[in-house]
Amino acid sequence: MIEVLIVVVFIGILTVIFLNYFNPLEKRDRAVDSRRKSDLDRFTVALEDYYGDNNCYPKKLLCTPADKADDLKPYLGTIPCDPATGESYYYEPEDVNCPQYYRIYTNLKWEDDPQIAEVGCQYGCGPSLVYNYGVSSPNVSLEGASNCRDWCACQASDVCNHVADSCCEDPDNPEEECGITSSKCYCCEEKSVPWCGDAGCP
């Protein structure tokens, strides 16, 4: 019986070591994320070719086999879907008949990917800052993308004030000791983002 217990403990130790060093779930997430980044890179090339011929970017970008998913043909034979959800990537063109810019967003599963910070999405990008990765046309940046370390948030008085960097290390959960009452911190450059009611960043 003792020998069986020793074998079980030994197998358990080896399993823990294996999972720590060869985390299969993380490797799966990173492989899916690699596909997402590759898809967005393909979009940027195809969209610039499209713009060169049409002087506009397409108004929609539906993935195959969605109905009428031919927005980038012949520039891109197959419009890829998100490999995990099977849905189209979030495509945000300029809201005019002839878009002159675009942004495309997705969420990488592996949140420690250094490219998230490289594109400025470590604190969220896109509508409502819900995405953590994206690409855009050369003439615009991703919405919300910033390497900003000068933050504003609602103080206990419900007035938007500057707060210390340490309060916003996790922008979704500001530290209680900072006296922050809002659910998020915001970069002080993002004056158009409403928070604390209608108050803007000082």
CSV table of C-alpha atoms in Angstrom, one decimal:
chain,number,residue,atom,x,y,z
A,1,MET,CA,0.0,0.0,0.0
A,2,ILE,CA,2.8,2.4,0.9
A,3,GLU,CA,4.5,1.7,-2.4
A,4,VAL,CA,1.3,2.5,-4.3
A,5,LEU,CA,1.0,5.8,-2.4
A,6,ILE,CA,4.6,6.7,-3.3
A,7,VAL,CA,3.9,6.0,-7.0
A,8,VAL,CA,0.7,8.1,-6.9
A,9,VAL,CA,2.6,11.0,-5.3
A,10,PHE,CA,5.4,10.7,-7.7
A,11,ILE,CA,3.0,10.7,-10.7
A,12,GLY,CA,1.3,13.8,-9.2
A,13,ILE,CA,4.6,15.7,-8.8
A,14,LEU,CA,5.5,14.9,-12.4
A,15,THR,CA,2.1,16.0,-13.6
A,16,VAL,CA,2.4,19.4,-11.8
A,17,ILE,CA,5.9,19.9,-13.3
A,18,PHE,CA,4.6,19.0,-16.8
A,19,LEU,CA,1.7,21.4,-16.6
A,20,ASN,CA,4.0,24.2,-15.3
A,21,TYR,CA,6.5,23.9,-18.0
A,22,PHE,CA,4.5,22.6,-20.9
A,23,ASN,CA,1.1,24.2,-20.2
A,24,PRO,CA,-1.0,22.7,-23.1
A,25,LEU,CA,-3.9,25.1,-22.6
A,26,GLU,CA,-1.6,28.1,-23.0
A,27,LYS,CA,0.1,26.6,-26.0
A,28,ARG,CA,-3.3,26.1,-27.6
A,29,ASP,CA,-4.3,29.7,-26.8
A,30,ARG,CA,-1.1,31.0,-28.3
A,31,ALA,CA,-1.6,28.9,-31.5
A,32,VAL,CA,-5.1,30.3,-31.9
A,33,ASP,CA,-3.8,33.8,-31.2
A,34,SER,CA,-1.1,33.4,-33.8
A,35,ARG,CA,-3.8,32.6,-36.4
A,36,ARG,CA,-5.7,35.7,-35.4
A,37,LYS,CA,-2.7,37.9,-35.8
A,38,SER,CA,-1.9,36.3,-39.1
A,39,ASP,CA,-5.5,36.9,-40.3
A,40,LEU,CA,-5.3,40.6,-39.4
A,41,ASP,CA,-1.9,40.9,-41.1
A,42,ARG,CA,-3.4,39.5,-44.3
A,43,PHE,CA,-6.3,42.0,-44.0
A,44,THR,CA,-4.0,44.9,-43.9
A,45,VAL,CA,-2.2,43.9,-47.1
A,46,ALA,CA,-5.5,43.1,-49.0
A,47,LEU,CA,-7.2,46.3,-47.7
A,48,GLU,CA,-4.4,48.5,-49.0
A,49,ASP,CA,-4.5,46.8,-52.4
A,50,TYR,CA,-8.3,47.4,-52.4
A,51,TYR,CA,-7.8,51.1,-51.5
A,52,GLY,CA,-5.2,51.5,-54.2
A,53,ASP,CA,-7.8,50.5,-56.8
A,54,ASN,CA,-10.9,52.0,-55.3
A,55,ASN,CA,-9.7,55.1,-53.3
A,56,CYS,CA,-11.9,53.8,-50.5
A,57,TYR,CA,-11.9,51.0,-48.0
A,58,PRO,CA,-14.8,48.5,-48.0
A,59,LYS,CA,-17.8,49.3,-45.9
A,60,LYS,CA,-18.0,45.8,-44.5
A,61,LEU,CA,-15.8,42.8,-44.0
A,62,LEU,CA,-17.8,39.5,-43.6
A,63,CYS,CA,-15.9,36.3,-43.3
A,64,THR,CA,-16.5,33.3,-45.6
A,65,PRO,CA,-19.0,31.5,-45.7
A,66,ALA,CA,-21.1,34.5,-44.6
A,67,ASP,CA,-23.6,35.7,-47.2
A,68,LYS,CA,-22.0,37.9,-49.8
A,69,ALA,CA,-18.6,37.5,-48.1
A,70,ASP,CA,-16.8,38.8,-51.2
A,71,ASP,CA,-15.8,42.3,-50.0
A,72,LEU,CA,-12.1,41.7,-50.6
A,73,LYS,CA,-12.2,39.5,-53.7
A,74,PRO,CA,-10.0,39.2,-55.7
A,75,TYR,CA,-7.5,40.8,-53.2
A,76,LEU,CA,-8.2,38.0,-50.7
A,77,GLY,CA,-9.6,34.8,-52.0
A,78,THR,CA,-11.0,33.6,-48.6
A,79,ILE,CA,-12.0,36.1,-45.9
A,80,PRO,CA,-11.0,34.3,-42.6
A,81,CYS,CA,-13.3,34.0,-39.6
A,82,ASP,CA,-12.1,34.1,-36.1
A,83,PRO,CA,-10.7,30.6,-35.5
A,84,ALA,CA,-12.3,30.2,-32.1
A,85,THR,CA,-15.7,31.7,-32.6
A,86,GLY,CA,-16.2,31.3,-36.3
A,87,GLU,CA,-17.5,34.8,-36.6
A,88,SER,CA,-16.2,37.8,-38.5
A,89,TYR,CA,-13.6,40.0,-37.0
A,90,TYR,CA,-14.8,43.3,-35.7
A,91,TYR,CA,-14.3,45.7,-38.7
A,92,GLU,CA,-14.8,49.4,-38.1
A,93,PRO,CA,-14.5,51.6,-41.2
A,94,GLU,CA,-15.1,55.3,-41.3
A,95,ASP,CA,-18.8,55.9,-41.3
A,96,VAL,CA,-19.1,57.4,-44.7
A,97,ASN,CA,-19.9,56.2,-48.2
A,98,CYS,CA,-16.2,56.1,-49.1
A,99,PRO,CA,-14.3,55.1,-46.0
A,100,GLN,CA,-10.9,56.6,-45.7
A,101,TYR,CA,-9.8,54.6,-42.7
A,102,TYR,CA,-10.5,51.4,-40.9
A,103,ARG,CA,-9.8,49.5,-37.7
A,104,ILE,CA,-10.1,45.8,-37.1
A,105,TYR,CA,-10.2,44.3,-33.5
A,106,THR,CA,-10.0,41.0,-31.9
A,107,ASN,CA,-9.2,39.5,-28.5
A,108,LEU,CA,-6.1,37.5,-27.9
A,109,LYS,CA,-6.6,34.7,-25.4
A,110,TRP,CA,-3.0,34.8,-24.1
A,111,GLU,CA,-3.2,38.1,-22.2
A,112,ASP,CA,0.6,38.1,-21.6
A,113,ASP,CA,1.4,38.4,-25.3
A,114,PRO,CA,3.9,41.3,-25.6
A,115,GLN,CA,2.2,42.4,-28.8
A,116,ILE,CA,-0.8,43.6,-26.9
A,117,ALA,CA,1.3,46.3,-25.3
A,118,GLU,CA,3.1,47.0,-28.6
A,119,VAL,CA,-0.1,48.0,-30.3
A,120,GLY,CA,-1.1,50.0,-27.2
A,121,CYS,CA,-4.1,47.8,-26.2
A,122,GLN,CA,-2.9,46.7,-22.8
A,123,TYR,CA,-5.7,48.8,-21.2
A,124,GLY,CA,-8.3,48.0,-23.9
A,125,CYS,CA,-9.0,49.1,-27.4
A,126,GLY,CA,-12.0,49.6,-29.6
A,127,PRO,CA,-15.6,50.4,-28.6
A,128,SER,CA,-15.9,50.4,-24.9
A,129,LEU,CA,-12.3,49.3,-24.7
A,130,VAL,CA,-13.3,45.6,-24.9
A,131,TYR,CA,-10.6,44.4,-27.3
A,132,ASN,CA,-6.9,43.8,-26.6
A,133,TYR,CA,-5.5,43.6,-30.1
A,134,GLY,CA,-6.1,45.1,-33.5
A,135,VAL,CA,-4.8,46.7,-36.7
A,136,SER,CA,-5.7,49.8,-38.5
A,137,SER,CA,-5.1,51.8,-41.7
A,138,PRO,CA,-1.9,53.8,-41.7
A,139,ASN,CA,-3.7,57.1,-41.2
A,140,VAL,CA,-5.4,56.3,-37.9
A,141,SER,CA,-4.5,54.5,-34.6
A,142,LEU,CA,-6.5,52.0,-32.8
A,143,GLU,CA,-9.3,53.6,-30.7
A,144,GLY,CA,-8.1,53.8,-27.1
A,145,ALA,CA,-4.6,52.6,-27.9
A,146,SER,CA,-2.1,54.3,-25.7
A,147,ASN,CA,1.1,53.8,-23.8
A,148,CYS,CA,-0.2,56.5,-21.5
A,149,ARG,CA,0.8,56.4,-17.8
A,150,ASP,CA,-1.0,59.7,-16.9
A,151,TRP,CA,-4.4,58.5,-15.7
A,152,CYS,CA,-7.7,60.0,-14.6
A,153,ALA,CA,-10.6,58.4,-12.7
A,154,CYS,CA,-13.5,59.3,-10.5
A,155,GLN,CA,-12.5,60.1,-7.0
A,156,ALA,CA,-14.8,59.6,-4.1
A,157,SER,CA,-16.2,63.0,-4.7
A,158,ASP,CA,-17.4,61.9,-8.2
A,159,VAL,CA,-15.1,64.4,-9.8
A,160,CYS,CA,-12.6,63.3,-12.4
A,161,ASN,CA,-9.1,63.8,-11.2
A,162,HIS,CA,-5.6,62.6,-11.9
A,163,VAL,CA,-4.7,59.4,-10.0
A,164,ALA,CA,-1.4,57.7,-9.4
A,165,ASP,CA,0.0,55.2,-11.9
A,166,SER,CA,-0.2,52.5,-9.2
A,167,CYS,CA,-4.0,53.0,-9.0
A,168,CYS,CA,-4.4,52.0,-12.6
A,169,GLU,CA,-2.1,49.1,-13.0
A,170,ASP,CA,-5.3,47.0,-13.4
A,171,PRO,CA,-7.6,49.6,-15.0
A,172,ASP,CA,-10.7,47.4,-14.5
A,173,ASN,CA,-10.1,47.2,-10.8
A,174,PRO,CA,-8.5,50.4,-9.4
A,175,GLU,CA,-7.2,50.1,-5.9
A,176,GLU,CA,-9.6,51.0,-3.2
A,177,GLU,CA,-7.1,53.0,-1.2
A,178,CYS,CA,-6.9,55.5,-4.2
A,179,GLY,CA,-10.5,56.5,-3.5
A,180,ILE,CA,-11.7,55.6,-7.0
A,181,THR,CA,-15.4,55.1,-7.5
A,182,SER,CA,-15.6,54.5,-11.2
A,183,SER,CA,-15.2,51.1,-12.8
A,184,LYS,CA,-12.3,52.1,-15.0
A,185,CYS,CA,-9.3,54.4,-15.2
A,186,TYR,CA,-8.8,56.4,-18.4
A,187,CYS,CA,-5.8,57.9,-20.1
A,188,CYS,CA,-5.8,61.7,-19.7
A,189,GLU,CA,-5.5,62.1,-23.5
A,190,GLU,CA,-8.9,60.5,-24.0
A,191,LYS,CA,-10.9,63.6,-23.3
A,192,SER,CA,-13.8,62.4,-25.5
A,193,VAL,CA,-14.5,59.4,-23.4
A,194,PRO,CA,-17.3,60.1,-20.9
A,195,TRP,CA,-16.9,59.0,-17.3
A,196,CYS,CA,-17.8,60.6,-14.0
A,197,GLY,CA,-21.0,61.7,-15.6
A,198,ASP,CA,-20.1,64.5,-18.1
A,199,ALA,CA,-16.9,65.4,-16.4
A,200,GLY,CA,-13.8,65.4,-18.5
A,201,CYS,CA,-10.2,64.8,-17.5
A,202,PRO,CA,-8.6,68.0,-16.0
